[in-house]
Amino acid sequence: DGYLTIAIDGTQKMSSDRQWAKEQLQHEIGVDDKKSVRFSVYVVEANIVLPGLCLPLLSEFLTFDDGDPESDKQDCELKAFRRIVARLKQAMPKRGIRLVLDGLYPNEPTMRLCRDTGWDFMIVLKDKSLPSLWQDYEGLRSLNAHGTHKRSWRGREQHFEFINDIEYSYDSPAKRIKVHMVVCYERRPFVNDDDEVDYMASKHAWISSKPLSERNLH
């Protein structure tokens, strides 16, 4: 649909008990007299996602100086995310972009940033994230206001339930963002300890900036 899919995620590249650069993040581990300081390198990466291919695009390192040393606050992934988004906007000011993000990112600042930038998003939604949104979803689901879709994918049985146009309120009822939500209930076969075929069940959920349908949700 003309949009470039970009996945953004943070990862720790290395950790050691030796500081070899002043920019490294610092963390205490252990308790009491067994406390020690670890020095780590953490980076937020933006990758172009294509069918069967992932291309590195931009990297944003977390640094000690980008935190707040006076209050003993480290630089964090969400702050680095805002910096890498600013770089993406500068590099591709007129490009349609769809961000895919993990369970750290379903929050008002991220959704508002995408909305103000004109970007799409697809964000993992964990069970305990945005409880008011989950409450609205379950309420609408009990009224049979949801769509459903079933399919088999790579040997897994998938049952999707989705609801469009859920209003997420934040700070006050006057501030709202409209989102669309999909939940996938999945069963996949495996061979258990008794050499019998059993099934493992799991649940996955996402919020989307674009309405969902049987055609596009997978």
CSV table of C-alpha atoms in Angstrom, one decimal:
chain,number,residue,atom,x,y,z
A,1,ASP,CA,0.0,0.0,0.0
A,2,GLY,CA,2.9,2.3,-0.5
A,3,TYR,CA,4.1,2.3,3.1
A,4,LEU,CA,7.6,1.3,4.1
A,5,THR,CA,7.5,-1.1,7.1
A,6,ILE,CA,10.2,-0.3,9.7
A,7,ALA,CA,10.8,-2.2,12.9
A,8,ILE,CA,12.4,-0.4,15.8
A,9,ASP,CA,13.7,-2.3,18.8
A,10,GLY,CA,16.4,-2.0,21.4
A,11,THR,CA,19.1,-4.5,22.2
A,12,GLN,CA,22.1,-4.8,24.5
A,13,LYS,CA,25.2,-5.5,22.5
A,14,MET,CA,27.6,-6.2,25.3
A,15,SER,CA,28.1,-5.9,29.1
A,16,SER,CA,31.3,-6.1,31.1
A,17,ASP,CA,32.8,-5.1,34.5
A,18,ARG,CA,35.3,-2.9,32.7
A,19,GLN,CA,34.6,0.6,31.4
A,20,TRP,CA,36.3,1.3,28.1
A,21,ALA,CA,34.2,4.3,27.0
A,22,LYS,CA,32.7,7.1,29.1
A,23,GLU,CA,29.4,6.9,27.1
A,24,GLN,CA,28.6,3.4,28.4
A,25,LEU,CA,25.6,2.9,30.6
A,26,GLN,CA,26.2,1.9,34.2
A,27,HIS,CA,24.2,-0.5,36.3
A,28,GLU,CA,24.7,-1.9,39.8
A,29,ILE,CA,24.2,-5.6,40.3
A,30,GLY,CA,24.2,-7.7,43.5
A,31,VAL,CA,23.4,-6.6,47.0
A,32,ASP,CA,25.3,-5.3,50.1
A,33,ASP,CA,29.0,-6.1,50.0
A,34,LYS,CA,28.6,-8.1,46.8
A,35,LYS,CA,27.5,-5.0,44.8
A,36,SER,CA,29.4,-4.3,41.6
A,37,VAL,CA,29.0,-2.0,38.6
A,38,ARG,CA,28.5,-3.3,35.1
A,39,PHE,CA,29.1,-1.2,32.0
A,40,SER,CA,26.9,-1.9,28.9
A,41,VAL,CA,26.4,-0.9,25.3
A,42,TYR,CA,22.7,-0.6,24.4
A,43,VAL,CA,21.4,0.5,21.0
A,44,VAL,CA,18.0,1.1,19.4
A,45,GLU,CA,17.9,0.0,15.8
A,46,ALA,CA,15.6,0.7,12.9
A,47,ASN,CA,15.3,-2.0,10.3
A,48,ILE,CA,13.4,-2.0,7.0
A,49,VAL,CA,11.2,-5.2,6.9
A,50,LEU,CA,10.7,-6.9,3.6
A,51,PRO,CA,9.3,-10.4,2.8
A,52,GLY,CA,12.1,-12.7,4.0
A,53,LEU,CA,14.6,-9.8,4.4
A,54,CYS,CA,15.5,-7.3,7.1
A,55,LEU,CA,17.8,-4.4,6.2
A,56,PRO,CA,19.6,-2.3,8.8
A,57,LEU,CA,18.7,1.4,8.4
A,58,LEU,CA,19.6,3.5,11.5
A,59,SER,CA,21.1,2.9,14.9
A,60,GLU,CA,20.8,5.2,18.0
A,61,PHE,CA,23.1,4.4,20.9
A,62,LEU,CA,22.0,5.1,24.5
A,63,THR,CA,24.7,7.0,26.3
A,64,PHE,CA,25.4,8.0,29.8
A,65,ASP,CA,25.5,11.7,28.9
A,66,ASP,CA,21.9,11.5,27.4
A,67,GLY,CA,20.6,10.5,30.8
A,68,ASP,CA,20.4,12.8,33.9
A,69,PRO,CA,23.5,12.1,36.0
A,70,GLU,CA,22.4,14.5,38.8
A,71,SER,CA,19.2,12.5,39.4
A,72,ASP,CA,21.0,9.2,38.7
A,73,LYS,CA,18.7,8.4,35.8
A,74,GLN,CA,20.1,6.5,32.8
A,75,ASP,CA,19.3,7.1,29.2
A,76,CYS,CA,16.5,4.8,28.2
A,77,GLU,CA,15.1,3.1,25.1
A,78,LEU,CA,12.0,5.3,24.9
A,79,LYS,CA,14.2,8.5,24.8
A,80,ALA,CA,16.4,6.9,22.2
A,81,PHE,CA,13.3,6.0,20.2
A,82,ARG,CA,12.3,9.6,20.1
A,83,ARG,CA,15.7,10.5,18.8
A,84,ILE,CA,15.7,7.9,16.1
A,85,VAL,CA,12.2,8.9,15.0
A,86,ALA,CA,13.4,12.5,14.6
A,87,ARG,CA,16.3,11.2,12.4
A,88,LEU,CA,13.8,9.1,10.3
A,89,LYS,CA,11.6,12.1,9.8
A,90,GLN,CA,14.6,14.1,8.6
A,91,ALA,CA,15.8,11.4,6.3
A,92,MET,CA,12.4,10.5,4.8
A,93,PRO,CA,10.2,13.6,5.2
A,94,LYS,CA,7.7,12.6,2.6
A,95,ARG,CA,7.8,8.8,2.9
A,96,GLY,CA,4.9,6.8,4.2
A,97,ILE,CA,6.2,4.7,7.1
A,98,ARG,CA,4.6,2.0,9.2
A,99,LEU,CA,6.3,1.3,12.5
A,100,VAL,CA,6.2,-2.2,14.0
A,101,LEU,CA,7.0,-2.1,17.7
A,102,ASP,CA,7.2,-4.5,20.7
A,103,GLY,CA,5.4,-4.4,24.0
A,104,LEU,CA,7.4,-1.5,25.4
A,105,TYR,CA,5.7,1.0,23.1
A,106,PRO,CA,1.8,0.9,23.5
A,107,ASN,CA,1.6,4.3,25.2
A,108,GLU,CA,0.1,7.7,24.4
A,109,PRO,CA,3.3,9.5,23.5
A,110,THR,CA,4.2,6.9,20.9
A,111,MET,CA,0.7,6.8,19.3
A,112,ARG,CA,0.4,10.6,19.3
A,113,LEU,CA,3.9,10.9,17.7
A,114,CYS,CA,2.9,8.5,14.9
A,115,ARG,CA,-0.4,10.3,14.4
A,116,ASP,CA,1.2,13.8,14.3
A,117,THR,CA,3.9,12.5,11.9
A,118,GLY,CA,1.3,10.8,9.6
A,119,TRP,CA,2.8,7.4,10.1
A,120,ASP,CA,1.1,4.0,10.7
A,121,PHE,CA,1.9,1.7,13.6
A,122,MET,CA,1.4,-1.9,14.6
A,123,ILE,CA,2.3,-2.4,18.3
A,124,VAL,CA,2.3,-5.5,20.5
A,125,LEU,CA,-0.2,-5.2,23.4
A,126,LYS,CA,0.6,-7.2,26.5
A,127,ASP,CA,-2.2,-8.3,28.9
A,128,LYS,CA,-1.4,-5.7,31.5
A,129,SER,CA,-0.7,-2.8,29.1
A,130,LEU,CA,-3.4,-0.1,28.7
A,131,PRO,CA,-6.0,-1.8,31.0
A,132,SER,CA,-8.7,0.7,30.0
A,133,LEU,CA,-8.3,-0.3,26.4
A,134,TRP,CA,-8.5,-4.0,27.3
A,135,GLN,CA,-11.7,-3.3,29.3
A,136,ASP,CA,-13.3,-1.6,26.3
A,137,TYR,CA,-12.3,-4.4,24.1
A,138,GLU,CA,-13.8,-7.1,26.3
A,139,GLY,CA,-17.0,-5.0,26.7
A,140,LEU,CA,-17.4,-4.7,23.0
A,141,ARG,CA,-16.6,-8.3,22.5
A,142,SER,CA,-19.3,-9.4,24.9
A,143,LEU,CA,-21.7,-7.5,22.7
A,144,ASN,CA,-20.5,-9.4,19.7
A,145,ALA,CA,-19.1,-6.2,18.2
A,146,HIS,CA,-16.0,-8.0,17.0
A,147,GLY,CA,-15.0,-9.6,13.7
A,148,THR,CA,-13.4,-13.1,13.5
A,149,HIS,CA,-11.1,-14.8,11.1
A,150,LYS,CA,-9.6,-18.4,11.1
A,151,ARG,CA,-6.6,-19.7,9.2
A,152,SER,CA,-3.8,-22.2,9.3
A,153,TRP,CA,-0.3,-20.8,9.1
A,154,ARG,CA,2.9,-22.8,9.2
A,155,GLY,CA,1.2,-25.7,10.9
A,156,ARG,CA,-0.6,-23.5,13.5
A,157,GLU,CA,-4.3,-23.1,14.0
A,158,GLN,CA,-5.0,-19.4,14.4
A,159,HIS,CA,-8.3,-17.7,15.5
A,160,PHE,CA,-8.3,-13.9,15.2
A,161,GLU,CA,-10.8,-11.5,16.8
A,162,PHE,CA,-10.6,-7.9,16.0
A,163,ILE,CA,-12.5,-4.6,16.8
A,164,ASN,CA,-12.1,-1.3,15.0
A,165,ASP,CA,-12.5,2.3,16.2
A,166,ILE,CA,-11.9,1.9,20.0
A,167,GLU,CA,-11.3,5.3,21.6
A,168,TYR,CA,-8.3,5.3,24.0
A,169,SER,CA,-8.6,8.1,26.5
A,170,TYR,CA,-5.5,9.5,28.3
A,171,ASP,CA,-4.9,12.2,30.9
A,172,SER,CA,-8.5,13.3,30.6
A,173,PRO,CA,-11.6,12.2,28.7
A,174,ALA,CA,-11.0,15.2,26.3
A,175,LYS,CA,-7.8,13.6,24.9
A,176,ARG,CA,-8.5,10.6,22.8
A,177,ILE,CA,-6.8,8.5,20.2
A,178,LYS,CA,-8.8,6.0,18.0
A,179,VAL,CA,-7.1,2.6,17.6
A,180,HIS,CA,-7.9,-0.8,16.2
A,181,MET,CA,-7.2,-4.0,18.1
A,182,VAL,CA,-6.7,-7.6,17.1
A,183,VAL,CA,-6.1,-10.7,19.3
A,184,CYS,CA,-4.8,-14.0,17.9
A,185,TYR,CA,-5.5,-17.3,19.8
A,186,GLU,CA,-3.1,-19.8,18.5
A,187,ARG,CA,-2.6,-23.6,18.8
A,188,ARG,CA,0.4,-25.4,17.6
A,189,PRO,CA,1.2,-29.2,17.7
A,190,PHE,CA,4.2,-30.6,19.4
A,191,VAL,CA,5.4,-34.1,20.6
A,192,ASN,CA,5.2,-34.4,24.4
A,193,ASP,CA,7.4,-36.6,26.6
A,194,ASP,CA,5.1,-39.6,26.0
A,195,ASP,CA,5.7,-39.3,22.3
A,196,GLU,CA,2.2,-38.2,21.7
A,197,VAL,CA,1.0,-35.2,19.7
A,198,ASP,CA,-0.2,-32.4,22.1
A,199,TYR,CA,-1.1,-28.8,21.5
A,200,MET,CA,0.5,-25.6,22.9
A,201,ALA,CA,-1.9,-22.6,23.2
A,202,SER,CA,-0.8,-19.0,23.2
A,203,LYS,CA,-2.4,-15.5,22.8
A,204,HIS,CA,-1.0,-12.5,21.0
A,205,ALA,CA,-2.5,-9.0,20.7
A,206,TRP,CA,-1.7,-5.8,18.8
A,207,ILE,CA,-3.1,-2.3,18.3
A,208,SER,CA,-3.1,-0.8,14.8
A,209,SER,CA,-3.5,2.8,13.5
A,210,LYS,CA,-5.4,1.5,10.5
A,211,PRO,CA,-8.8,-0.4,10.5
A,212,LEU,CA,-8.5,-4.2,10.4
A,213,SER,CA,-10.2,-6.7,8.2
A,214,GLU,CA,-9.9,-10.3,7.2
A,215,ARG,CA,-7.9,-9.1,4.2
A,216,ASN,CA,-5.1,-7.2,6.1
A,217,LEU,CA,-5.0,-8.4,9.7
A,218,HIS,CA,-2.5,-11.3,9.2
